[in-house]
Short mmCIF file of C-alpha atoms in Angstrom, two decimals:
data_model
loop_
_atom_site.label_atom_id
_atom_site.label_comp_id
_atom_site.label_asym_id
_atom_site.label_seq_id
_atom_site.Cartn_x
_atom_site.Cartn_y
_atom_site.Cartn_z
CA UNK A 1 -175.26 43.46 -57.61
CA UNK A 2 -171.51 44.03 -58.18
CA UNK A 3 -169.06 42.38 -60.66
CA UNK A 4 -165.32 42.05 -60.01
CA UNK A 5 -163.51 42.57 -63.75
CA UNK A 6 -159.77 41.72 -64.10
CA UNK A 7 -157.42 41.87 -67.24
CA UNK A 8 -155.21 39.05 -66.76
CA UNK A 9 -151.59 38.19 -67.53
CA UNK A 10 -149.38 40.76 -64.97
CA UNK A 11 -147.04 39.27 -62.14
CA UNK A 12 -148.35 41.05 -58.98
CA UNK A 13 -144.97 42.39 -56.99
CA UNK A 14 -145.15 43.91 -53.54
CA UNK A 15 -146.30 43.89 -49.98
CA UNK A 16 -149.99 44.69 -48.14
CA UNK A 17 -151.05 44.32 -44.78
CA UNK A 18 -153.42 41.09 -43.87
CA UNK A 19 -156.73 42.02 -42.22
CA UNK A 20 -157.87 40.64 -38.92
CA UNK A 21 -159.45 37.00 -39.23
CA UNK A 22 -162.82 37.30 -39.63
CA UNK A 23 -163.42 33.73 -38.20
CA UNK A 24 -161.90 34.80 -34.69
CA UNK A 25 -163.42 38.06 -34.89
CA UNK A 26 -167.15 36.99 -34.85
CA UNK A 27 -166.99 34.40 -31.45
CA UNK A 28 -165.38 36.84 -30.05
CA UNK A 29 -167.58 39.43 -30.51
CA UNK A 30 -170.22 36.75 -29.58
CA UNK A 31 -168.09 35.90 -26.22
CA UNK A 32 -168.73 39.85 -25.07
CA UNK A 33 -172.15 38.95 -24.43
CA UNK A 34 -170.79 36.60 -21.64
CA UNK A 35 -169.08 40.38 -20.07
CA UNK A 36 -170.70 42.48 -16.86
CA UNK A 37 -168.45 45.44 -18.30
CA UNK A 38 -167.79 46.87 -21.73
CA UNK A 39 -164.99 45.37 -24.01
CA UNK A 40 -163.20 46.47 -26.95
CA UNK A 41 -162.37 44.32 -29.89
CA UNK A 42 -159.59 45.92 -32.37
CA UNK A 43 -158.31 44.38 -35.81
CA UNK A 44 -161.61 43.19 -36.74
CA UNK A 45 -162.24 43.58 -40.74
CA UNK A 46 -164.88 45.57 -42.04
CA UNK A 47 -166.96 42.81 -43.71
CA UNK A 48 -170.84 42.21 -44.24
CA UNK A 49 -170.89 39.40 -41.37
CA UNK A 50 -169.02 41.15 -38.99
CA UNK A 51 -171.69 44.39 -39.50
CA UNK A 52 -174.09 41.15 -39.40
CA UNK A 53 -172.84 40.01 -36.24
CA UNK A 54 -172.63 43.60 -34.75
CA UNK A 55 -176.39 43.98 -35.37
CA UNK A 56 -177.40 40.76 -33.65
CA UNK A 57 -175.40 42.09 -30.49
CA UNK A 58 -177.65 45.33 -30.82
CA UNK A 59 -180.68 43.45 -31.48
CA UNK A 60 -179.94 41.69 -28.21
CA UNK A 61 -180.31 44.80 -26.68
CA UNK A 62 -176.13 45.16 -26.35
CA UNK A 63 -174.62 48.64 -27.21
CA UNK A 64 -172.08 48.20 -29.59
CA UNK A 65 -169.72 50.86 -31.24
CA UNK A 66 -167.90 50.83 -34.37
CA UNK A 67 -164.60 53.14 -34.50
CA UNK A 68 -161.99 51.94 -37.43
CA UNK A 69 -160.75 48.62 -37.06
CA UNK A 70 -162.10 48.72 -33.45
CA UNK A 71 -165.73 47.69 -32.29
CA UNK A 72 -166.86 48.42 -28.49
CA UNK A 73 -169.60 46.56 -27.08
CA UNK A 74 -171.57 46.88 -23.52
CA UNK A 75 -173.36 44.02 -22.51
CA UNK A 76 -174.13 44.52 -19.11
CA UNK A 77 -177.54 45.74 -19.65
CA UNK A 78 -178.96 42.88 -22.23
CA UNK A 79 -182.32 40.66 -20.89
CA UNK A 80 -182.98 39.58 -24.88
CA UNK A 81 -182.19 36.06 -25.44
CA UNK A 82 -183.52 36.04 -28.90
CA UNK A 83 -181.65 35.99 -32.43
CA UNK A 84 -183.70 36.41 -34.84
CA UNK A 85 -184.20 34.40 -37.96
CA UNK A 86 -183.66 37.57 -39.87
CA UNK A 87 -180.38 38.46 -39.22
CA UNK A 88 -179.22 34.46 -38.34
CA UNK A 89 -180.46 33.82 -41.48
CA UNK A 90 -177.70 35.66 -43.27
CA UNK A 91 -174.96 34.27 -41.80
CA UNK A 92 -174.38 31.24 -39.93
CA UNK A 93 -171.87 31.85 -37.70
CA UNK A 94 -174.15 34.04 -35.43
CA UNK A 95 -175.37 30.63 -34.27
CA UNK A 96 -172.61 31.15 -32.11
CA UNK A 97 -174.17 33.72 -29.82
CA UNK A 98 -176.09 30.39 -28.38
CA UNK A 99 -173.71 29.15 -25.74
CA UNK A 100 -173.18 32.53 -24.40
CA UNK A 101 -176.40 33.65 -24.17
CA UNK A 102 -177.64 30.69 -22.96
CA UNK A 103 -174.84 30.53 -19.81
CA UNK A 104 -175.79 34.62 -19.31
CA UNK A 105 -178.99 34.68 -19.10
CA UNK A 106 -180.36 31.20 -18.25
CA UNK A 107 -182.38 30.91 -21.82
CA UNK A 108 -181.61 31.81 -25.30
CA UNK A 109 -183.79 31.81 -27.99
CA UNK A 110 -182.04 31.27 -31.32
CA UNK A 111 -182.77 30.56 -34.63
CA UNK A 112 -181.01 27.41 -36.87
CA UNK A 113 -179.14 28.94 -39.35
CA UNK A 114 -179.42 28.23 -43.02
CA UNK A 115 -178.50 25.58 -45.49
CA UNK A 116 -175.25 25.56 -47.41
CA UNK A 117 -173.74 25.22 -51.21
CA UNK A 118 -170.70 23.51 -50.23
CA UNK A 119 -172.40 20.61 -48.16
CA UNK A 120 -174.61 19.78 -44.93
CA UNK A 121 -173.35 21.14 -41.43
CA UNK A 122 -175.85 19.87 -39.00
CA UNK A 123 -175.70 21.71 -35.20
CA UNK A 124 -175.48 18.29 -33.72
CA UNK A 125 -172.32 18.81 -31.87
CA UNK A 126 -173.38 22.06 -30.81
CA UNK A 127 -177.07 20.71 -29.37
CA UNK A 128 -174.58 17.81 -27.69
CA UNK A 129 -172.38 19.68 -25.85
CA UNK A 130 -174.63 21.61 -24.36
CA UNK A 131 -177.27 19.28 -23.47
CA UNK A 132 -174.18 17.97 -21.50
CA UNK A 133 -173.79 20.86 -19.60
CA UNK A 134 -177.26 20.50 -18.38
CA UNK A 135 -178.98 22.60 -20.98
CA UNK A 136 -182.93 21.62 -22.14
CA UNK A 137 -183.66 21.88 -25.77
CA UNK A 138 -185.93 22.10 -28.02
CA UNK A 139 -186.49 22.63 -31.90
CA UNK A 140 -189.60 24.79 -31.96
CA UNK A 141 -190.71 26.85 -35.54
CA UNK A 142 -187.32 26.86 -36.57
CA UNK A 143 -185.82 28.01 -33.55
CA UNK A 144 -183.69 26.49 -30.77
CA UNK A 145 -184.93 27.31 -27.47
CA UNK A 146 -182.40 26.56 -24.77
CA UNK A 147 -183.15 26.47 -21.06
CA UNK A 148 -180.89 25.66 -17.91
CA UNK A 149 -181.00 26.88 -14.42
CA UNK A 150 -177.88 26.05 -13.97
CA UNK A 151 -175.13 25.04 -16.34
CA UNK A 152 -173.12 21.68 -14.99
CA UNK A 153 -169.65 20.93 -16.18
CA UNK A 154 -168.99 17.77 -18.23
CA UNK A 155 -166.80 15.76 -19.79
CA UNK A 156 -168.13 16.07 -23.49
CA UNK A 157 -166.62 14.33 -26.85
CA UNK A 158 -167.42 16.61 -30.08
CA UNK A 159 -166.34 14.31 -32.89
CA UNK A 160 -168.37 14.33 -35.90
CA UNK A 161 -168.29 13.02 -39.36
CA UNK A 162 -165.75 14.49 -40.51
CA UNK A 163 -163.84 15.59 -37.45
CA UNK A 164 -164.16 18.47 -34.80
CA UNK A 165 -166.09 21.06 -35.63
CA UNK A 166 -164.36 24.92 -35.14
CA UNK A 167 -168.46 26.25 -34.16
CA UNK A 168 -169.45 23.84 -31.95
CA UNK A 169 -166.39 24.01 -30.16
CA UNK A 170 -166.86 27.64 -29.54
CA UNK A 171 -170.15 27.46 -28.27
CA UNK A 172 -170.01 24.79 -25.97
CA UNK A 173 -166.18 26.34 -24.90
CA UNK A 174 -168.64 29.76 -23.92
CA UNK A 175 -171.22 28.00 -22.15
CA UNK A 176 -168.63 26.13 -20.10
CA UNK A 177 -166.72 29.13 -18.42
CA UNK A 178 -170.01 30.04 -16.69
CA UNK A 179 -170.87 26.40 -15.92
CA UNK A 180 -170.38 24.76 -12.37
CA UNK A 181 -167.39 22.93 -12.03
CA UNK A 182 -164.76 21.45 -14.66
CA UNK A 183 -165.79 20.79 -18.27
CA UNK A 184 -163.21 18.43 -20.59
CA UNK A 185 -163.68 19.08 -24.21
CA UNK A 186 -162.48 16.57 -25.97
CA UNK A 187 -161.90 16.16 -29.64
CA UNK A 188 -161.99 20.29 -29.89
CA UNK A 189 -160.90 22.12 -32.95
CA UNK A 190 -157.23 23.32 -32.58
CA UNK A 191 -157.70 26.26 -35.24
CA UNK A 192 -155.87 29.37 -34.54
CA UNK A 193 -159.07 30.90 -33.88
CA UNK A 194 -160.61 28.69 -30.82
CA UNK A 195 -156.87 29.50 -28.77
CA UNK A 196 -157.82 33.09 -30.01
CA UNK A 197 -161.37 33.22 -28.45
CA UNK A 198 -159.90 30.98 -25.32
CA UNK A 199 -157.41 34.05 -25.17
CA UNK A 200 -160.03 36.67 -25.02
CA UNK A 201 -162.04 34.71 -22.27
CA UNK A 202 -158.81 34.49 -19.83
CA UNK A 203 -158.71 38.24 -20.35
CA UNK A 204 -162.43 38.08 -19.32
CA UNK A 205 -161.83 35.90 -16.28
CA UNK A 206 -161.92 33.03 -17.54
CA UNK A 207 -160.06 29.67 -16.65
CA UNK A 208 -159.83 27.77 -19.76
CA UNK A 209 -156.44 25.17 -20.69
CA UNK A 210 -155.82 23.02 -23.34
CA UNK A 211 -156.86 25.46 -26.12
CA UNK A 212 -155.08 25.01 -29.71
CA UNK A 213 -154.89 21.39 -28.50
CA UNK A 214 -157.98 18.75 -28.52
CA UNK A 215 -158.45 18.49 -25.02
CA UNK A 216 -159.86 21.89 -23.62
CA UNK A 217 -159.96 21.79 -19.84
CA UNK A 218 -162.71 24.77 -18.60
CA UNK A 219 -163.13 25.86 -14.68
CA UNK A 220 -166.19 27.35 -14.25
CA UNK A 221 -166.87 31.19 -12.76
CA UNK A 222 -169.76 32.67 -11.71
CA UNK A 223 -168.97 36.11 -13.23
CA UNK A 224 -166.55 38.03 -16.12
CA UNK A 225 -165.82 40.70 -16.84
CA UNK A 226 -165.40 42.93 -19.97
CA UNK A 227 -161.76 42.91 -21.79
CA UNK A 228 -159.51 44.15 -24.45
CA UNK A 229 -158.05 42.17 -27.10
CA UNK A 230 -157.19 42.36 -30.60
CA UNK A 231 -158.03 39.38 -33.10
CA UNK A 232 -154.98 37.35 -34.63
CA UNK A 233 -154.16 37.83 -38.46
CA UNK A 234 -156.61 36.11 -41.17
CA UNK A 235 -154.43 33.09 -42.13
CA UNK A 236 -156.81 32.23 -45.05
CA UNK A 237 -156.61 35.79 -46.72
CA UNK A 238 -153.09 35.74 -46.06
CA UNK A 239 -152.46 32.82 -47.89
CA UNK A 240 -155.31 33.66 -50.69
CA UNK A 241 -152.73 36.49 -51.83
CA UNK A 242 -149.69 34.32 -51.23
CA UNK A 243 -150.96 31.98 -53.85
CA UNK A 244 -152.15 34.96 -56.11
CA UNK A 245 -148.45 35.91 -55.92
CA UNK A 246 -147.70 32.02 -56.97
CA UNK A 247 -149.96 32.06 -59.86
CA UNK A 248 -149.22 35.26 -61.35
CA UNK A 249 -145.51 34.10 -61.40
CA UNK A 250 -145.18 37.37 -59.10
CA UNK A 251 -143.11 38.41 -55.88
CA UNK A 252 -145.43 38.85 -53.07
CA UNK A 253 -144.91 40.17 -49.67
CA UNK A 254 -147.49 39.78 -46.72
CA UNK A 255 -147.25 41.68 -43.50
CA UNK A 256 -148.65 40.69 -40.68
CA UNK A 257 -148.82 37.02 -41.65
CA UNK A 258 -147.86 34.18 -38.72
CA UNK A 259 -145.83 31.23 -40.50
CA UNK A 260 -147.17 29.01 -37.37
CA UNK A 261 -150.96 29.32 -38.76
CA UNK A 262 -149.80 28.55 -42.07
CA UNK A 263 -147.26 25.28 -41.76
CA UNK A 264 -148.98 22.99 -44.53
CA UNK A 265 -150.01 25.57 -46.96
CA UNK A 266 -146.35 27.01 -47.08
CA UNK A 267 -144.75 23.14 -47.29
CA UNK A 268 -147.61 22.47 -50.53
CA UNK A 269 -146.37 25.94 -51.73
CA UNK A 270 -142.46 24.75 -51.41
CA UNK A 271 -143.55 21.47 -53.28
CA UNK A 272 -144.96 23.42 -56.35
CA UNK A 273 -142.06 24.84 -56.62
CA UNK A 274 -142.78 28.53 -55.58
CA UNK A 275 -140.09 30.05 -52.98
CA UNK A 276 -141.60 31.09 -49.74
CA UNK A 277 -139.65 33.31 -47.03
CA UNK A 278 -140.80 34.15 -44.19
CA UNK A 279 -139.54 36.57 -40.85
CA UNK A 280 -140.92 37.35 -37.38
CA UNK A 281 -143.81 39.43 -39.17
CA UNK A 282 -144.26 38.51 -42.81
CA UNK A 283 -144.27 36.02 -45.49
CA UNK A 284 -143.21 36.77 -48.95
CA UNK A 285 -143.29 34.32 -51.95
CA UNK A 286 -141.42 34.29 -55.23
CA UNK A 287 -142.29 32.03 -58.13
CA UNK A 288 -141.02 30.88 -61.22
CA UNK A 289 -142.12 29.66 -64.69
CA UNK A 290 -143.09 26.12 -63.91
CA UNK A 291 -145.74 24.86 -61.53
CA UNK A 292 -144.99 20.89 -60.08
CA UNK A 293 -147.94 18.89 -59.79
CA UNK A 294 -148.63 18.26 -56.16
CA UNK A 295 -151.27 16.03 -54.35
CA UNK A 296 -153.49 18.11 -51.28
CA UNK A 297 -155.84 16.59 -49.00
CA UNK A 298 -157.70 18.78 -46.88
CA UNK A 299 -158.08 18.30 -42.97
CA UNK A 300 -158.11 19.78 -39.38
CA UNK A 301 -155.86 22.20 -38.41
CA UNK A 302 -152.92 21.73 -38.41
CA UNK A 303 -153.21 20.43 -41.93
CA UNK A 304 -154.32 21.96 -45.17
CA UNK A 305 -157.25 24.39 -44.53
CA UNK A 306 -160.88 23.56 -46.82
CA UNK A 307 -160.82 27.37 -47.09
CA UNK A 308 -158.09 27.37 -49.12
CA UNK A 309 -159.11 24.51 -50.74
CA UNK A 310 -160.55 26.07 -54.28
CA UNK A 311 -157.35 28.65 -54.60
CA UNK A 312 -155.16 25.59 -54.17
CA UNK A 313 -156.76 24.27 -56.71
CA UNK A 314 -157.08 26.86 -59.21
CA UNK A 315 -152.83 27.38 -58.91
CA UNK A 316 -152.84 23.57 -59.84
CA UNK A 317 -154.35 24.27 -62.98
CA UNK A 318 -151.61 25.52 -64.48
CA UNK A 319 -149.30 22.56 -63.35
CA UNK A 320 -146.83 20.67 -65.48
CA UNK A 321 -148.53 17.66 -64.69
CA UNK A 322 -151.57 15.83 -63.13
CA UNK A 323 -152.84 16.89 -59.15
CA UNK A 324 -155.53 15.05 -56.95
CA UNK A 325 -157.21 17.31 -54.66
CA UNK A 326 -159.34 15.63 -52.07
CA UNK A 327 -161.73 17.47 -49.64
CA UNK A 328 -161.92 15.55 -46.42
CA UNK A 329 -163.93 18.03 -44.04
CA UNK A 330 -166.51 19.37 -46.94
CA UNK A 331 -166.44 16.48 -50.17
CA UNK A 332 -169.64 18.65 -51.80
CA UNK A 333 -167.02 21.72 -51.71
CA UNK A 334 -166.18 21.46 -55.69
CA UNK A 335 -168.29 23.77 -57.27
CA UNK A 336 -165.72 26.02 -58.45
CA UNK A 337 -164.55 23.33 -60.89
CA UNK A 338 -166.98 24.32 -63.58
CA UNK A 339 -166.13 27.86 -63.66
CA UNK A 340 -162.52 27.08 -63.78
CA UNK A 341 -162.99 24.55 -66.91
CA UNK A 342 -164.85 27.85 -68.64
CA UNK A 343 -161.82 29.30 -68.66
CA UNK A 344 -159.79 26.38 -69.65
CA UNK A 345 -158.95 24.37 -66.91
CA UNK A 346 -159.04 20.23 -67.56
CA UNK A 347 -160.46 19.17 -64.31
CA UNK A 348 -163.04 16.08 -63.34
CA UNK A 349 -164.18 15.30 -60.33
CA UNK A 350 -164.45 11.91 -59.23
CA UNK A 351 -166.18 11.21 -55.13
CA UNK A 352 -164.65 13.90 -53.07
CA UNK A 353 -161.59 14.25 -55.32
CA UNK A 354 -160.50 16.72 -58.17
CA UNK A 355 -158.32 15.43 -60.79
CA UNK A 356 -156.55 18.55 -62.28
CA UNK A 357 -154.41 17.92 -65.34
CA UNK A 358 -152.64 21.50 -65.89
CA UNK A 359 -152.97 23.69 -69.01
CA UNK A 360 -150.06 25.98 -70.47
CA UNK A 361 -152.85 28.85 -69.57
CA UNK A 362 -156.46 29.79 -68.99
CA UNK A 363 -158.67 32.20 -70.79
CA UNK A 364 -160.68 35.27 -69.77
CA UNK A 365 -164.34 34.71 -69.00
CA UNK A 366 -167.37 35.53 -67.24
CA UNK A 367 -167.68 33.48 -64.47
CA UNK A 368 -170.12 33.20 -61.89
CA UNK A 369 -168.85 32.58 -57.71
CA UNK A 370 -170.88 30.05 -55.63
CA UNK A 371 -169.44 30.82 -52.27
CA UNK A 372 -166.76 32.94 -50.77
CA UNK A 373 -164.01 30.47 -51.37
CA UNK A 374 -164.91 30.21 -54.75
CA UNK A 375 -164.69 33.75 -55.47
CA UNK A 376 -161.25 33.77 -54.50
CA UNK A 377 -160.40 31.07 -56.76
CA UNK A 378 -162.05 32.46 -59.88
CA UNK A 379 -160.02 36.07 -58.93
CA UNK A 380 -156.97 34.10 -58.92
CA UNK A 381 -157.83 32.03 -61.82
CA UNK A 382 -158.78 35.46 -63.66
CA UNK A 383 -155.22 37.29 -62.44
CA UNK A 384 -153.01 35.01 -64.47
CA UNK A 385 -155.76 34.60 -67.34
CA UNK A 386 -155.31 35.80 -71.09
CA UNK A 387 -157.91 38.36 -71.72
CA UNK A 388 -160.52 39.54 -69.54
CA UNK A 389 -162.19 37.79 -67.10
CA UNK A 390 -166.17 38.97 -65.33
CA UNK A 391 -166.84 37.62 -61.70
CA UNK A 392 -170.22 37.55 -60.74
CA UNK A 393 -171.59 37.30 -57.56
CA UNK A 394 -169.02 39.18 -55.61
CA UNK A 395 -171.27 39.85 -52.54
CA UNK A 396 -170.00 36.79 -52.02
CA UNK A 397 -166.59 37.37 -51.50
CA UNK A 398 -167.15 40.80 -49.62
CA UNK A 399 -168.25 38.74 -46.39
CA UNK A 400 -164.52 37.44 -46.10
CA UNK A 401 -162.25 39.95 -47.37
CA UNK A 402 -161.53 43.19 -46.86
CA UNK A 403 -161.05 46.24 -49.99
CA UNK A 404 -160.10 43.19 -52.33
CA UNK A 405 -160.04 44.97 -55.33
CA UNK A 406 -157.74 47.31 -53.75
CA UNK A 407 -154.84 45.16 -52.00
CA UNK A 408 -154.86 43.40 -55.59
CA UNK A 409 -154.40 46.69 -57.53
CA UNK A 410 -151.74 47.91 -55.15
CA UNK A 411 -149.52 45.09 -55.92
CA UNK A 412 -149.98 45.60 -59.29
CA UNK A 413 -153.01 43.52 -61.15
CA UNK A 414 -155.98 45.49 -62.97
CA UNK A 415 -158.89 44.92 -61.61
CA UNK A 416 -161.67 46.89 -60.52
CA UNK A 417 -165.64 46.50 -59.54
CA UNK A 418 -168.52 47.56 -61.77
CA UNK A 419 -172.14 47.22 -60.80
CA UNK A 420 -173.69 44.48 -62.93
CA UNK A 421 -177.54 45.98 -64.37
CA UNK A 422 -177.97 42.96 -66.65
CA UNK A 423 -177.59 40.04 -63.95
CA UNK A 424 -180.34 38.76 -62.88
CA UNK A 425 -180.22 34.60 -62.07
CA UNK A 426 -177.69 33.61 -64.58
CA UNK A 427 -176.46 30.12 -65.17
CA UNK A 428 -176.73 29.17 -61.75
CA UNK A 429 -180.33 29.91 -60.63
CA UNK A 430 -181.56 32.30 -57.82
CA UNK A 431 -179.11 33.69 -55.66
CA UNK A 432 -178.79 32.38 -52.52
CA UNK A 433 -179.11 33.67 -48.56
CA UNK A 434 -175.91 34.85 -47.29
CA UNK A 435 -176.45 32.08 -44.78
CA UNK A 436 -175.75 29.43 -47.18
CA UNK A 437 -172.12 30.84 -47.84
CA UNK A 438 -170.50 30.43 -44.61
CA UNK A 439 -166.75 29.38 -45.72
CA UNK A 440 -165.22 28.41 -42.60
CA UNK A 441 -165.17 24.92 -41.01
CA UNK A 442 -168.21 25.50 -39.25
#
């Protein structure tokens, strides 16, 4: 098991390139099942779910290729409806391969994926929308087994609890391009991603309108084809090294980064205080000695992201005042907050909100990450730290971004990955399935 180690206290200054988002990347790469002809995905990150994802396609019985940033898969030939619980286990976006497997091949066999740290995510909405479209279901020894002869468009409303759901709308979006007739999603997610996969399934054939908006409007075909398509910029790791560039009182440029995918975190970065510029092809932030205290309440896109939720928070530590965080799409999603308060931070959580009262600085320490998100926020936390700070955990954090260790150094901050022989449970028992790490709004 590997440990990220920093040495804290140096402004990062300079410019990377953002990765592909993984969060588009894996429906899409689910959607190719849906294909008579080979496509070819490009700008996908090299991450532990996407090689997850990748073998689920192969497991299938697609052929799928892996060349750089580019992965080429063949699903013409595939008569496998089953995921299996070992690989859906691990991560649990692959639940996504449901819908399309399910319109494909008339059946789908696919296990429910695992439980998570940062609060329950039922597959309600995804079980609903396509029991709309006509499909049978059933929950049998931890699978879902789906059935339909034929797929029926609907008129199908996928609110939840706490709002749309980015998943569910991708899986019932899949199903409904190969269903009869017109299917009306309504309540969809807008995120970046969904208009993303909607993209890649025009280029497919598909007839899909609405998407980025929460009323998706599908007209069914009977076949697709394959396609090419490269996957839009990863807005969350984007603005993960934005903010490290905030906290580190640093200069920080990011290429590749859309300002349209990142509206409210820029305006909360403005209202700290930090100066943000941004062109047809980058962001870059500047910022300054003194941190204003800001409220952030998380929510659907187009407001402030969950995933960015815990590096938000860890900038606010260091505020010349007192910030209220609230999470309104995860309100479990606050386990970070003890591993920040090891290293100085005065933070309480009260319901679904953090109360952060900002420190003149934090202190080096070994810290252990729950989730992916987390991780991010204890790197940050340990960039502008005095001393040296120990990460544990990092598998975590290596199923959502790319050479992290790297893009940091380059700009400037010292820190590199050891393997950790002494770890075994640590402070915060066993570790858990990949499955139960899932970051995005799911």
């Amino acid at each position: 098991m590997d440990k990220l180690v920093i040495d804290g206290g140096l402004p990062l200054k300079g410019s990377l390139q953002v990765s592909g988002a993984k969060n588009a990347a894996l429906p899409i790469l689910a959607a190719t099942l849906l294909g008579d002809g080979p496509s070819e995905i490009s700008g996908v990150p090299d991450l532990r779910d996407v090689r997850t994802m990748v073998s689920i396609l192969k497991a299938i019985g697609a052929k799928a290729d892996w060349d750089g940033d580019t992965i080429r898969v063949d699903a013409s030939g595939i008569n496998e409806g089953t995921a299996p619980y070992e690989l859906v286990k691990t991560m649990r976006a692959s639940f996504c391969v449901l819908g399309p497997l399910l319109a494909r091949l008339g059946w789908a066999k696919v296990s429910m994926p695992g439980g998570c740290v940062i609060g329950s995510r039922p597959v309600d909405l995804h079980l609903k929308g396509l029991r709309a479209l006509g499909a049978d279901l059933r929950i049998e020894h931890g699978y879902v087994v789906a059935r339909a002869h034929r797929l029926i468009g609907s008129r199908i409303y996928l609110g939840g609890g706490f709002g749309s759901s980015v998943l569910a709308t991708a899986n019932v979006l899949m199903a409904a391009v190969r269903a009869e007739g017109t299917t009306l999603i309504e309540n969809a997610a807008c995120e970046p991603e969904i208009a993303d996969l909607a993209d890649f399934l025009i280029k497919m054939g598909a007839r899909v309108w609405g998407h980025g908006t929460p009323i998706i409007q599908v007209e069914g075909v009977q076949k697709l084809a394959g396609a090419k398509h490269r996957v839009i910029a990863d807005r969350i790791e984007a603005a993960t090294y934005l903010i490290a560039g905030a906290i580190t009182q640093g200069e920080v440029t990011v290429q590749g980064a859309r300002t349209d995918h990142l509206g409210a975190v820029l305006d909360k970065l403005r209202q700290v205080g930090v100066s943000v510029e941004d062109g047809e092809n980058f962001i870059r932030v500047k910022s300054y000695p003194k941190i204003y205290p800001v409220d952030v309440t998380t929510l659907a896109f187009p407001g402030f992201p969950t995933d960015l939720q815990a590096q938000m928070t860890a900038l606010l530590c260091l505020a010349d005042g007192i910030s209220v965080v609230t999470e309104k799409i995860y309100p479990d999603r606050f386990m970070h907050l003890s591993e920040l308060a090891r290293m100085g931070a005065d933070i309480r959580e009260e319901g679904a909100s953090a109360i952060i009262r900002g420190v003149h600085h934090l202190s080096g320490a070994p810290v252990m990450a729950s989730d992916l998100r987390a991780s991010a926020a204890l790197i940050l936390a340990g960039l502008v730290a005095e001393g040296r700070t120990e990460v544990f955990r990092v598998y975590h954090l290596d199923r959502g971004y790319e050479r992290v260790e790297e893009k940091l150094a380059a700009l400037g901050a010292h820190v590199w990955r050891e393997k950790d022989e002494t770890f075994t449970t640590g402070s915060m028992g066993a570790p858990q399935s990949e499955a139960a790490q899932e970051e995005s709004r799911r």
